[in-house]
Amino acid sequence: MGHPYPIREIARQAGLSQATVDRVLNHRGGVRESTVREVHQAIRDLDRQRTQIRIGGRTFMIDIVMHAPARFSSAVRDALEAELPSLHPAVLRSRFHFRETCPPAELVGILDRIARRGSQGVILKAPDLPETTAAVSRLAAAGIPVVTLVTDLPGSARLAYVGIDNRAAGATAAYLLDQWLGDHPGHALVTISRGFFRGEEEREMGFRSALRSTRPGCELVEVTDSDGLDATQHDLVLAALEEDPEINAVYSIGGGNAASLEAFQAVGRDPAVFIAHDLDRDNTRLLSERRISAVLHHDLRQDMRRACLTVMRAHGALPEEGPQLPSPIQVVTPFNMPPGAVAEG
């Protein structure tokens, strides 16, 4: 096995003689199998210690770039800051570039400025557009690793994606909606913040495909281009409800759920089922008030931790790791909210 250590260092770590270590490393025989294992374990121990030395005292400046409603960006900031102590002895400093609405040219401008200025890494939530993909390529060419969060850019030069399997999340929402509606007829409202976010598109595809097989008579009504902002969301949902009195279920992909519920109140109706995403402050409150049925949630703190570790690995500060699996999807109801979830008015 290859390693960078002198025989004397391995011998000191293993508590063996240099001659014994030399026999093991050069496969000369005459050494007990348990001693061979001790030598190999000593090398692994030195690997870990070398990683700790490499990482100790290093500072990583990362940029968090997000096109998302403030409620989600705030949740990302909180999650990152909560995880920073666990990343010691490394020190991570963050620059935040949050936009609720962001024309593609503005987003590309942010990414290009980061490429020119320099950064140890970018954690990115952005629409899947050709100009965004090109900007990610320029970051990669500048030696800046990019990790996509929540919604992916699979055709780009991004290093990794961190988040849930969005198509599976949509199928899960369809399953829950079908179970809870039972024999009640009606149409389902699907709300999307913007159609060019791949994650939202994949959730919608998973939802539509699963519901088509389990509830073929259920008509889907789509509301989009609200950016998940309450004022826009309210007007779009209100118009949909006034046009279709059969809507009695909601799968909210893009957020703005308080505004959607206000629109239902304005027409004197309540949804029989309301499935949302992310346990942010709004959804925590709405769930505790039993105004929404369930939230499809993932541990954002663990996602941010994984994103940071991926950036650190890209700089050789940590050992390489195998392929990352999607984050687990949690179905949260009023009865199993995580201990840290506190409803705020």
PDB file of N, CA, C and O in Angstrom, residues 189 191 221-243 247 255-264 266-267:
ATOM      1  N   LEU A 189     -53.832  21.459  -6.596  1.00  0.00           N
ATOM      2  CA  LEU A 189     -53.071  22.633  -6.986  1.00  0.00           C
ATOM      3  C   LEU A 189     -51.589  22.369  -6.749  1.00  0.00           C
ATOM      4  O   LEU A 189     -51.193  21.942  -5.660  1.00  0.00           O
ATOM      5  N   THR A 191     -47.973  24.296  -6.798  1.00  0.00           N
ATOM      6  CA  THR A 191     -47.384  25.638  -6.859  1.00  0.00           C
ATOM      7  C   THR A 191     -45.865  25.538  -7.005  1.00  0.00           C
ATOM      8  O   THR A 191     -45.208  24.811  -6.265  1.00  0.00           O
ATOM      9  N   VAL A 221     -53.725  21.468 -11.358  1.00  0.00           N
ATOM     10  CA  VAL A 221     -53.740  22.888 -11.731  1.00  0.00           C
ATOM     11  C   VAL A 221     -52.415  23.487 -11.263  1.00  0.00           C
ATOM     12  O   VAL A 221     -52.087  23.428 -10.081  1.00  0.00           O
ATOM     13  N   GLU A 222     -51.660  24.053 -12.185  1.00  0.00           N
ATOM     14  CA  GLU A 222     -50.316  24.538 -11.851  1.00  0.00           C
ATOM     15  C   GLU A 222     -50.282  26.054 -11.740  1.00  0.00           C
ATOM     16  O   GLU A 222     -50.839  26.771 -12.561  1.00  0.00           O
ATOM     17  N   VAL A 223     -49.619  26.525 -10.684  1.00  0.00           N
ATOM     18  CA  VAL A 223     -49.355  27.956 -10.482  1.00  0.00           C
ATOM     19  C   VAL A 223     -47.846  28.124 -10.410  1.00  0.00           C
ATOM     20  O   VAL A 223     -47.173  27.441  -9.633  1.00  0.00           O
ATOM     21  N   THR A 224     -47.314  29.046 -11.205  1.00  0.00           N
ATOM     22  CA  THR A 224     -45.855  29.196 -11.236  1.00  0.00           C
ATOM     23  C   THR A 224     -45.455  30.656 -11.385  1.00  0.00           C
ATOM     24  O   THR A 224     -46.310  31.543 -11.529  1.00  0.00           O
ATOM     25  N   ASP A 225     -44.146  30.895 -11.331  1.00  0.00           N
ATOM     26  CA  ASP A 225     -43.536  32.218 -11.516  1.00  0.00           C
ATOM     27  C   ASP A 225     -43.882  33.206 -10.411  1.00  0.00           C
ATOM     28  O   ASP A 225     -44.001  34.408 -10.659  1.00  0.00           O
ATOM     29  N   SER A 226     -43.992  32.710  -9.182  1.00  0.00           N
ATOM     30  CA  SER A 226     -44.229  33.601  -8.041  1.00  0.00           C
ATOM     31  C   SER A 226     -42.946  33.926  -7.294  1.00  0.00           C
ATOM     32  O   SER A 226     -42.951  34.778  -6.400  1.00  0.00           O
ATOM     33  N   ASP A 227     -41.844  33.215  -7.614  1.00  0.00           N
ATOM     34  CA  ASP A 227     -40.590  33.294  -6.860  1.00  0.00           C
ATOM     35  C   ASP A 227     -40.782  32.904  -5.395  1.00  0.00           C
ATOM     36  O   ASP A 227     -39.916  33.166  -4.556  1.00  0.00           O
ATOM     37  N   GLY A 228     -41.929  32.269  -5.079  1.00  0.00           N
ATOM     38  CA  GLY A 228     -42.201  31.865  -3.702  1.00  0.00           C
ATOM     39  C   GLY A 228     -42.484  33.042  -2.790  1.00  0.00           C
ATOM     40  O   GLY A 228     -42.479  32.885  -1.561  1.00  0.00           O
ATOM     41  N   LEU A 229     -42.734  34.222  -3.346  1.00  0.00           N
ATOM     42  CA  LEU A 229     -42.979  35.424  -2.547  1.00  0.00           C
ATOM     43  C   LEU A 229     -44.464  35.558  -2.241  1.00  0.00           C
ATOM     44  O   LEU A 229     -45.321  35.337  -3.109  1.00  0.00           O
ATOM     45  N   ASP A 230     -44.771  35.959  -1.021  1.00  0.00           N
ATOM     46  CA  ASP A 230     -46.153  35.906  -0.540  1.00  0.00           C
ATOM     47  C   ASP A 230     -47.117  36.741  -1.379  1.00  0.00           C
ATOM     48  O   ASP A 230     -48.215  36.278  -1.726  1.00  0.00           O
ATOM     49  N   ALA A 231     -46.741  37.962  -1.696  1.00  0.00           N
ATOM     50  CA  ALA A 231     -47.680  38.839  -2.403  1.00  0.00           C
ATOM     51  C   ALA A 231     -48.054  38.266  -3.767  1.00  0.00           C
ATOM     52  O   ALA A 231     -49.232  38.209  -4.133  1.00  0.00           O
ATOM     53  N   THR A 232     -47.039  37.827  -4.515  1.00  0.00           N
ATOM     54  CA  THR A 232     -47.298  37.247  -5.833  1.00  0.00           C
ATOM     55  C   THR A 232     -48.041  35.933  -5.718  1.00  0.00           C
ATOM     56  O   THR A 232     -48.978  35.658  -6.493  1.00  0.00           O
ATOM     57  N   GLN A 233     -47.642  35.125  -4.750  1.00  0.00           N
ATOM     58  CA  GLN A 233     -48.262  33.817  -4.561  1.00  0.00           C
ATOM     59  C   GLN A 233     -49.753  33.964  -4.264  1.00  0.00           C
ATOM     60  O   GLN A 233     -50.575  33.231  -4.811  1.00  0.00           O
ATOM     61  N   HIS A 234     -50.106  34.899  -3.405  1.00  0.00           N
ATOM     62  CA  HIS A 234     -51.509  35.084  -3.021  1.00  0.00           C
ATOM     63  C   HIS A 234     -52.374  35.363  -4.242  1.00  0.00           C
ATOM     64  O   HIS A 234     -53.426  34.736  -4.445  1.00  0.00           O
ATOM     65  N   ASP A 235     -51.934  36.269  -5.084  1.00  0.00           N
ATOM     66  CA  ASP A 235     -52.752  36.647  -6.236  1.00  0.00           C
ATOM     67  C   ASP A 235     -52.874  35.509  -7.237  1.00  0.00           C
ATOM     68  O   ASP A 235     -53.964  35.280  -7.798  1.00  0.00           O
ATOM     69  N   LEU A 236     -51.796  34.783  -7.465  1.00  0.00           N
ATOM     70  CA  LEU A 236     -51.842  33.678  -8.423  1.00  0.00           C
ATOM     71  C   LEU A 236     -52.745  32.545  -7.929  1.00  0.00           C
ATOM     72  O   LEU A 236     -53.529  31.967  -8.696  1.00  0.00           O
ATOM     73  N   VAL A 237     -52.616  32.205  -6.639  1.00  0.00           N
ATOM     74  CA  VAL A 237     -53.445  31.133  -6.089  1.00  0.00           C
ATOM     75  C   VAL A 237     -54.913  31.558  -6.041  1.00  0.00           C
ATOM     76  O   VAL A 237     -55.811  30.763  -6.361  1.00  0.00           O
ATOM     77  N   LEU A 238     -55.168  32.805  -5.667  1.00  0.00           N
ATOM     78  CA  LEU A 238     -56.548  33.294  -5.623  1.00  0.00           C
ATOM     79  C   LEU A 238     -57.200  33.185  -6.999  1.00  0.00           C
ATOM     80  O   LEU A 238     -58.355  32.728  -7.126  1.00  0.00           O
ATOM     81  N   ALA A 239     -56.476  33.575  -8.026  1.00  0.00           N
ATOM     82  CA  ALA A 239     -57.029  33.478  -9.387  1.00  0.00           C
ATOM     83  C   ALA A 239     -57.322  32.033  -9.757  1.00  0.00           C
ATOM     84  O   ALA A 239     -58.366  31.729 -10.373  1.00  0.00           O
ATOM     85  N   ALA A 240     -56.456  31.124  -9.388  1.00  0.00           N
ATOM     86  CA  ALA A 240     -56.675  29.707  -9.699  1.00  0.00           C
ATOM     87  C   ALA A 240     -57.882  29.158  -8.955  1.00  0.00           C
ATOM     88  O   ALA A 240     -58.688  28.388  -9.519  1.00  0.00           O
ATOM     89  N   LEU A 241     -58.051  29.530  -7.693  1.00  0.00           N
ATOM     90  CA  LEU A 241     -59.183  29.036  -6.904  1.00  0.00           C
ATOM     91  C   LEU A 241     -60.506  29.586  -7.413  1.00  0.00           C
ATOM     92  O   LEU A 241     -61.525  28.876  -7.419  1.00  0.00           O
ATOM     93  N   GLU A 242     -60.501  30.839  -7.832  1.00  0.00           N
ATOM     94  CA  GLU A 242     -61.743  31.428  -8.354  1.00  0.00           C
ATOM     95  C   GLU A 242     -62.129  30.788  -9.683  1.00  0.00           C
ATOM     96  O   GLU A 242     -63.318  30.636  -9.984  1.00  0.00           O
ATOM     97  N   GLU A 243     -61.134  30.376 -10.447  1.00  0.00           N
ATOM     98  CA  GLU A 243     -61.424  29.759 -11.746  1.00  0.00           C
ATOM     99  C   GLU A 243     -61.819  28.300 -11.610  1.00  0.00           C
ATOM    100  O   GLU A 243     -62.603  27.785 -12.413  1.00  0.00           O
ATOM    101  N   ILE A 247     -60.702  22.649  -6.724  1.00  0.00           N
ATOM    102  CA  ILE A 247     -59.397  22.496  -6.084  1.00  0.00           C
ATOM    103  C   ILE A 247     -59.580  22.307  -4.578  1.00  0.00           C
ATOM    104  O   ILE A 247     -60.139  23.176  -3.901  1.00  0.00           O
ATOM    105  N   GLY A 255     -43.112  27.098  -2.108  1.00  0.00           N
ATOM    106  CA  GLY A 255     -43.274  27.908  -0.907  1.00  0.00           C
ATOM    107  C   GLY A 255     -44.375  28.946  -1.039  1.00  0.00           C
ATOM    108  O   GLY A 255     -45.237  28.875  -1.918  1.00  0.00           O
ATOM    109  N   GLY A 256     -44.337  29.938  -0.141  1.00  0.00           N
ATOM    110  CA  GLY A 256     -45.397  30.944  -0.088  1.00  0.00           C
ATOM    111  C   GLY A 256     -46.683  30.375   0.468  1.00  0.00           C
ATOM    112  O   GLY A 256     -47.786  30.772   0.065  1.00  0.00           O
ATOM    113  N   ASN A 257     -46.579  29.486   1.439  1.00  0.00           N
ATOM    114  CA  ASN A 257     -47.750  28.729   1.886  1.00  0.00           C
ATOM    115  C   ASN A 257     -48.728  29.551   2.718  1.00  0.00           C
ATOM    116  O   ASN A 257     -49.944  29.332   2.651  1.00  0.00           O
ATOM    117  N   ALA A 258     -48.230  30.485   3.516  1.00  0.00           N
ATOM    118  CA  ALA A 258     -49.145  31.343   4.275  1.00  0.00           C
ATOM    119  C   ALA A 258     -50.027  32.137   3.312  1.00  0.00           C
ATOM    120  O   ALA A 258     -51.241  32.283   3.531  1.00  0.00           O
ATOM    121  N   ALA A 259     -49.445  32.625   2.232  1.00  0.00           N
ATOM    122  CA  ALA A 259     -50.204  33.379   1.241  1.00  0.00           C
ATOM    123  C   ALA A 259     -51.222  32.480   0.526  1.00  0.00           C
ATOM    124  O   ALA A 259     -52.352  32.899   0.238  1.00  0.00           O
ATOM    125  N   SER A 260     -50.830  31.244   0.239  1.00  0.00           N
ATOM    126  CA  SER A 260     -51.770  30.316  -0.405  1.00  0.00           C
ATOM    127  C   SER A 260     -52.973  30.054   0.485  1.00  0.00           C
ATOM    128  O   SER A 260     -54.127  30.026   0.020  1.00  0.00           O
ATOM    129  N   LEU A 261     -52.728  29.875   1.778  1.00  0.00           N
ATOM    130  CA  LEU A 261     -53.838  29.625   2.702  1.00  0.00           C
ATOM    131  C   LEU A 261     -54.727  30.850   2.849  1.00  0.00           C
ATOM    132  O   LEU A 261     -55.956  30.728   3.001  1.00  0.00           O
ATOM    133  N   GLU A 262     -54.141  32.035   2.783  1.00  0.00           N
ATOM    134  CA  GLU A 262     -54.955  33.256   2.818  1.00  0.00           C
ATOM    135  C   GLU A 262     -55.860  33.333   1.590  1.00  0.00           C
ATOM    136  O   GLU A 262     -57.013  33.786   1.671  1.00  0.00           O
ATOM    137  N   ALA A 263     -55.368  32.880   0.451  1.00  0.00           N
ATOM    138  CA  ALA A 263     -56.184  32.857  -0.753  1.00  0.00           C
ATOM    139  C   ALA A 263     -57.359  31.888  -0.593  1.00  0.00           C
ATOM    140  O   ALA A 263     -58.481  32.185  -1.023  1.00  0.00           O
ATOM    141  N   PHE A 264     -57.109  30.731   0.023  1.00  0.00           N
ATOM    142  CA  PHE A 264     -58.214  29.797   0.289  1.00  0.00           C
ATOM    143  C   PHE A 264     -59.249  30.453   1.200  1.00  0.00           C
ATOM    144  O   PHE A 264     -60.464  30.319   0.985  1.00  0.00           O
ATOM    145  N   ALA A 266     -59.913  33.559   1.444  1.00  0.00           N
ATOM    146  CA  ALA A 266     -60.610  34.616   0.712  1.00  0.00           C
ATOM    147  C   ALA A 266     -61.789  34.072  -0.098  1.00  0.00           C
ATOM    148  O   ALA A 266     -62.773  34.797  -0.323  1.00  0.00           O
ATOM    149  N   VAL A 267     -61.715  32.809  -0.521  1.00  0.00           N
ATOM    150  CA  VAL A 267     -62.833  32.224  -1.276  1.00  0.00           C
ATOM    151  C   VAL A 267     -63.693  31.327  -0.387  1.00  0.00           C
ATOM    152  O   VAL A 267     -64.589  30.622  -0.887  1.00  0.00           O
TER     153      VAL A 267
END
